[in-house]
Coordinates of C-alpha atoms in Angstrom, one line a residue:
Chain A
X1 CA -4.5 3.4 15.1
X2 CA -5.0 0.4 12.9
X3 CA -5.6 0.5 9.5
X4 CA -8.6 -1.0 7.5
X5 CA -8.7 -4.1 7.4
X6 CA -9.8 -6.7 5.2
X7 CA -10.3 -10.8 5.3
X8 CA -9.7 -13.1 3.5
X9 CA -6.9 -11.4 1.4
X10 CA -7.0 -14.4 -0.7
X11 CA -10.1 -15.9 -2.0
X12 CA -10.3 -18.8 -4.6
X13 CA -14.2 -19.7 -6.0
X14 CA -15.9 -21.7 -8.4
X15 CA -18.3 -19.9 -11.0
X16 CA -21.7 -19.9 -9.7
X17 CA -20.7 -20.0 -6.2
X18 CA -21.3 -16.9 -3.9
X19 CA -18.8 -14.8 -1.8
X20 CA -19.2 -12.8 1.2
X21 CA -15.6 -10.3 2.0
X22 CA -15.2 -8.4 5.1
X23 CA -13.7 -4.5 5.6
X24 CA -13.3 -3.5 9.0
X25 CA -12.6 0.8 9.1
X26 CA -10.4 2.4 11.0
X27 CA -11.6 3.1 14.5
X28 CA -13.8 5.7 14.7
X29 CA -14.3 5.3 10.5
X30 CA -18.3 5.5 9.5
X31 CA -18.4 5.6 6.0
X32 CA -16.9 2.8 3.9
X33 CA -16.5 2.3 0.0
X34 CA -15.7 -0.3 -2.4
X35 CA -13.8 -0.9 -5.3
X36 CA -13.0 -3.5 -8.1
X37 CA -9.7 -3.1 -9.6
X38 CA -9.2 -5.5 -13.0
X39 CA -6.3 -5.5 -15.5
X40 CA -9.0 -4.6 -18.1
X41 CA -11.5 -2.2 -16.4
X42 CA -9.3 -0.2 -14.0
X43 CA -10.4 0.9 -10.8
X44 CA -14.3 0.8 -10.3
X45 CA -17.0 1.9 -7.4
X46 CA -19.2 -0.5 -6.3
X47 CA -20.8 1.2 -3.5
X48 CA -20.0 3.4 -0.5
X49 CA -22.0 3.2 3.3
X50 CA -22.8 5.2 6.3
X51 CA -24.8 4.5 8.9
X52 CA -25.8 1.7 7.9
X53 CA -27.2 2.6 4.4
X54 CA -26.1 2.7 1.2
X55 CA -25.5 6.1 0.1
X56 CA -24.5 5.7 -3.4
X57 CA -24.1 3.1 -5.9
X58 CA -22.1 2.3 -9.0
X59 CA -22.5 0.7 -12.2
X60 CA -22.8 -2.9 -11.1
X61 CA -25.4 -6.0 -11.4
X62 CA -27.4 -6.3 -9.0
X63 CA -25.3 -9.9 -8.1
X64 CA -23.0 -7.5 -6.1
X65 CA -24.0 -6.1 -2.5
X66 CA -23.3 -5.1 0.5
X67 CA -24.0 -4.2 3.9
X68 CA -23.1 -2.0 7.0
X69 CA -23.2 -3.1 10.6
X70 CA -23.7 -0.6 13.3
X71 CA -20.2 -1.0 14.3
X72 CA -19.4 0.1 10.7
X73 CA -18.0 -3.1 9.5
X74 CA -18.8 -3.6 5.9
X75 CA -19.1 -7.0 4.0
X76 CA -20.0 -7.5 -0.1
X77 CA -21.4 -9.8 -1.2
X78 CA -21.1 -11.1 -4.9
X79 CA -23.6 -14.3 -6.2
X80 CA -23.4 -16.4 -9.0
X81 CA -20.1 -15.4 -9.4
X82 CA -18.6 -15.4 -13.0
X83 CA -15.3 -15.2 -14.4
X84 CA -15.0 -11.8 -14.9
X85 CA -15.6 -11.1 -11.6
X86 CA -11.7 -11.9 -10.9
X87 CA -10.1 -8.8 -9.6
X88 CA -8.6 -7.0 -6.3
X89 CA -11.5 -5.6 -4.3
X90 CA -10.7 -2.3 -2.3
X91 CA -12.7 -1.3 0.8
X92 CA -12.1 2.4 2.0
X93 CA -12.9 4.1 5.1
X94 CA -13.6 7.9 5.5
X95 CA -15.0 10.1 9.0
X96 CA -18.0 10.3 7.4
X97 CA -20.0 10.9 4.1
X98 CA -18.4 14.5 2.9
X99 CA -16.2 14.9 0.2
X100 CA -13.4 16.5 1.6
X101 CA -12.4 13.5 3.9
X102 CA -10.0 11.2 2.6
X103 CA -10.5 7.9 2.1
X104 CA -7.7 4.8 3.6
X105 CA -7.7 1.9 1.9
X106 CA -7.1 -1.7 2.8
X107 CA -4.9 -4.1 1.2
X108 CA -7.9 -5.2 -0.5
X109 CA -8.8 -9.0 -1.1
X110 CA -8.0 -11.0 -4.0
X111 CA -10.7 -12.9 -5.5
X112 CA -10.2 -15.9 -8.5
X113 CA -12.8 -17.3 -10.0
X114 CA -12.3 -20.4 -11.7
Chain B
X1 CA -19.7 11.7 -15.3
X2 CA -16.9 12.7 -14.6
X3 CA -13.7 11.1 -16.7
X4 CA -10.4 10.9 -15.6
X5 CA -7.5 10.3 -17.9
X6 CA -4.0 9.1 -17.6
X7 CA -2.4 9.0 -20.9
X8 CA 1.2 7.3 -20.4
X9 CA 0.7 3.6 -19.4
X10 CA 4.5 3.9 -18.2
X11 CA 6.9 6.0 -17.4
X12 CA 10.8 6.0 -16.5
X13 CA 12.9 8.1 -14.4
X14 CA 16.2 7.8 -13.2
X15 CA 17.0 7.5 -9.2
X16 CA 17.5 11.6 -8.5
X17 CA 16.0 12.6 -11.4
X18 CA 12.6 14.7 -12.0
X19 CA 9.8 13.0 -13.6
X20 CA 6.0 14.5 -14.0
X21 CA 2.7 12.3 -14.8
X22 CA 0.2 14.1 -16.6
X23 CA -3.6 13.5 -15.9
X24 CA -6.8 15.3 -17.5
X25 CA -10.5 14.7 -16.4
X26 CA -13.5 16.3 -17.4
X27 CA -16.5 17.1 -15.0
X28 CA -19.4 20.0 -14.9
X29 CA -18.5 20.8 -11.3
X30 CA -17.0 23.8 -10.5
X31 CA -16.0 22.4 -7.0
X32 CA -14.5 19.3 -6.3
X33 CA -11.1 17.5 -4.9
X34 CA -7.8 15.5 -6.8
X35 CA -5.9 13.2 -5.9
X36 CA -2.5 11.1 -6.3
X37 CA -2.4 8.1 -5.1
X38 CA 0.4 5.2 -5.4
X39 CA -0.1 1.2 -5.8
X40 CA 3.0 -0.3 -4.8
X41 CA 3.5 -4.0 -5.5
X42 CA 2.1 -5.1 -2.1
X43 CA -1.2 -3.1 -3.6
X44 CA -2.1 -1.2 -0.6
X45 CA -3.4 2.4 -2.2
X46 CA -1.1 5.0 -0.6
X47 CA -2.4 8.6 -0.7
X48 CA 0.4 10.7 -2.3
X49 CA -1.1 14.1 -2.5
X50 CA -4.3 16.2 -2.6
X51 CA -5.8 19.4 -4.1
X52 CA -8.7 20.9 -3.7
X53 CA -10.4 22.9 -6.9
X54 CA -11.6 26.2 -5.1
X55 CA -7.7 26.6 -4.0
X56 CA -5.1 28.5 -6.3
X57 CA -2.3 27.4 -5.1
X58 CA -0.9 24.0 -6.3
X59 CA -0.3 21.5 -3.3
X60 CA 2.9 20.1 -2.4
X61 CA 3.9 17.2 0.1
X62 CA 8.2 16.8 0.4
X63 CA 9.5 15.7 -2.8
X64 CA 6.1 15.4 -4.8
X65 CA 4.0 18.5 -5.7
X66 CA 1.0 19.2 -8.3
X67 CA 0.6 21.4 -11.3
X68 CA -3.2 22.0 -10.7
X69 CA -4.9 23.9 -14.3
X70 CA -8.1 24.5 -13.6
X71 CA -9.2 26.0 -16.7
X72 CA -7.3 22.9 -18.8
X73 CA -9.0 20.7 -16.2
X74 CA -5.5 19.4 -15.7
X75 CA -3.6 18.0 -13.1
X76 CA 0.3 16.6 -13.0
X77 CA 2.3 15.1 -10.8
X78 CA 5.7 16.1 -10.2
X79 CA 8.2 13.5 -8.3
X80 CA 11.6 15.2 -7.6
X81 CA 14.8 13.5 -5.9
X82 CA 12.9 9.8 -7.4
X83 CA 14.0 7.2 -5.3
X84 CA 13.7 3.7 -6.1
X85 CA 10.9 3.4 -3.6
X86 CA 8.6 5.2 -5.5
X87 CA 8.6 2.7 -8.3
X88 CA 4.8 2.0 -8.2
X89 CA 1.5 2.7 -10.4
X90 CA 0.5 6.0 -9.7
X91 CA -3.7 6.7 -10.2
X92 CA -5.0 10.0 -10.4
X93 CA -8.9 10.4 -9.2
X94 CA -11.6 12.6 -8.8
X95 CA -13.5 13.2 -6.1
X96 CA -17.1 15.4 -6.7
X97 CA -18.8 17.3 -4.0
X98 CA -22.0 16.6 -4.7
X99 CA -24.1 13.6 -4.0
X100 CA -27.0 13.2 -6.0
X101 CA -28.5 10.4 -7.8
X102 CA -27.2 11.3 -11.3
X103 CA -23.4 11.1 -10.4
X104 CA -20.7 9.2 -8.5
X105 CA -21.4 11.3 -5.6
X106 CA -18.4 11.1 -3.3
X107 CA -16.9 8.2 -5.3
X108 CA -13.4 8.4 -6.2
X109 CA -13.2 8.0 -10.6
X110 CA -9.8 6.8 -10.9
X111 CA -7.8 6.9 -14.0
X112 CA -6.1 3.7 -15.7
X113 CA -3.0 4.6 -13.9
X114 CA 0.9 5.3 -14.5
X115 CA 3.5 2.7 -14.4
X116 CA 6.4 4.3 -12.8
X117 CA 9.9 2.8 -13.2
X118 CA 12.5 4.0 -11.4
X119 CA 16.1 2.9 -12.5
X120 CA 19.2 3.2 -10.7

């Protein structure tokens, strides 16, 4: 099987511009989560989907979102993007939304903001 | 919310040698799931190892295994044999069991991570 997938892996924006990054699950994958990782701030969740709705939420502005296609392909979406907003962002893919299947993660995308 | 904490930024271990990464969190729940996972330099997240809270017995997966404290709310890694492939951060995380409005849910809470050398 392939693993999840994520495009662009490399991603260089202005501040104030918006970005739109894609996470593609492993076959068969319904619920996918994202992270932020920074130098400073760690490893953070953003949000996590299944079926098509967001099922939980971190601690984020509202700039950041996301969606869920019925072919469970997630994108985010960040506006107005500001510097801090530099990091690696993570997308996971589970079965489905219980805890006690493990999430795969992609090689995640790596977003500058200049 | 649930905490996770990784208190050595680094860590060094000699190829063959033993080396064990501590990590403590704090939650309310009495049922819930750990994890190891590794960052190599290419930063794909590896799964290392699990272990779920209702179980007694600490997991183990080939060379790396867990020393699971419930009561401490503590939960090591062990690497044995190290081989200069494991060189990597290491996270710990947490994983709750119950999704509600008021927590994480099913959210992994990562630690700040473990940078492991390995020397030859």
């Amino acid at each position: 099987k392939a693993g999840v997938t994520q495009t662009p892996r490399y991603l260089i924006k202005t501040r104030g511009q918006q970005v739109t990054l894609s996470c593609s699950p492993i076959s068969g994958h319904r619920s996918v989560s994202w992270y932020q990782q920074t130098p400073g701030q760690g490893l953070q969740f953003l949000f996590e989907y299944f079926s098509e709705t967001q099922r939980n939420k971190g601690n984020f502005p509202g700039r950041f979102s996301g969606r869920q296609f019925s072919n469970s392909r997630s994108e985010m979406n960040v506006s107005t993007l500001e510097l801090g907003d530099s990091a690696l962002y993570l997308c996971a893919s589970s079965l489905a939304l219980q805890a006690n299947y493990e999430q795969y993660f992609g090689p995640g995308t790596r977003l500058t903001v200049t | 919310a649930q905490t996770v904490t990784q208190s050595q930024p680094e860590m060094s271990v000699q190829e063959a040698e033993t080396v064990t990464l501590s990590c403590t969190y704090d939650t309310s729940e009495s049922d819930y799931y750990l994890f190891w996972y590794k960052q190599p330099p290419s930063r794909q997240m590896i799964l290392v190892i699990r272990q779920e809270a209702y179980k007694q017995q600490n997991a183990t997966e080939n060379r790396f295994s867990v020393n699971f404290q419930k009561a401490a709310k503590s939960f090591s890694l062990k690497i044995s044999d190290s081989q200069l492939g494991d060189a990597a951060m290491y996270f710990c995380a947490y994983r709750g069991t119950i999704l509600s409005n008021s927590n994480s849910g099913y959210a992994l809470n990562f630690g700040k991570g473990t940078s492991l050398l390995v020397t030859p």
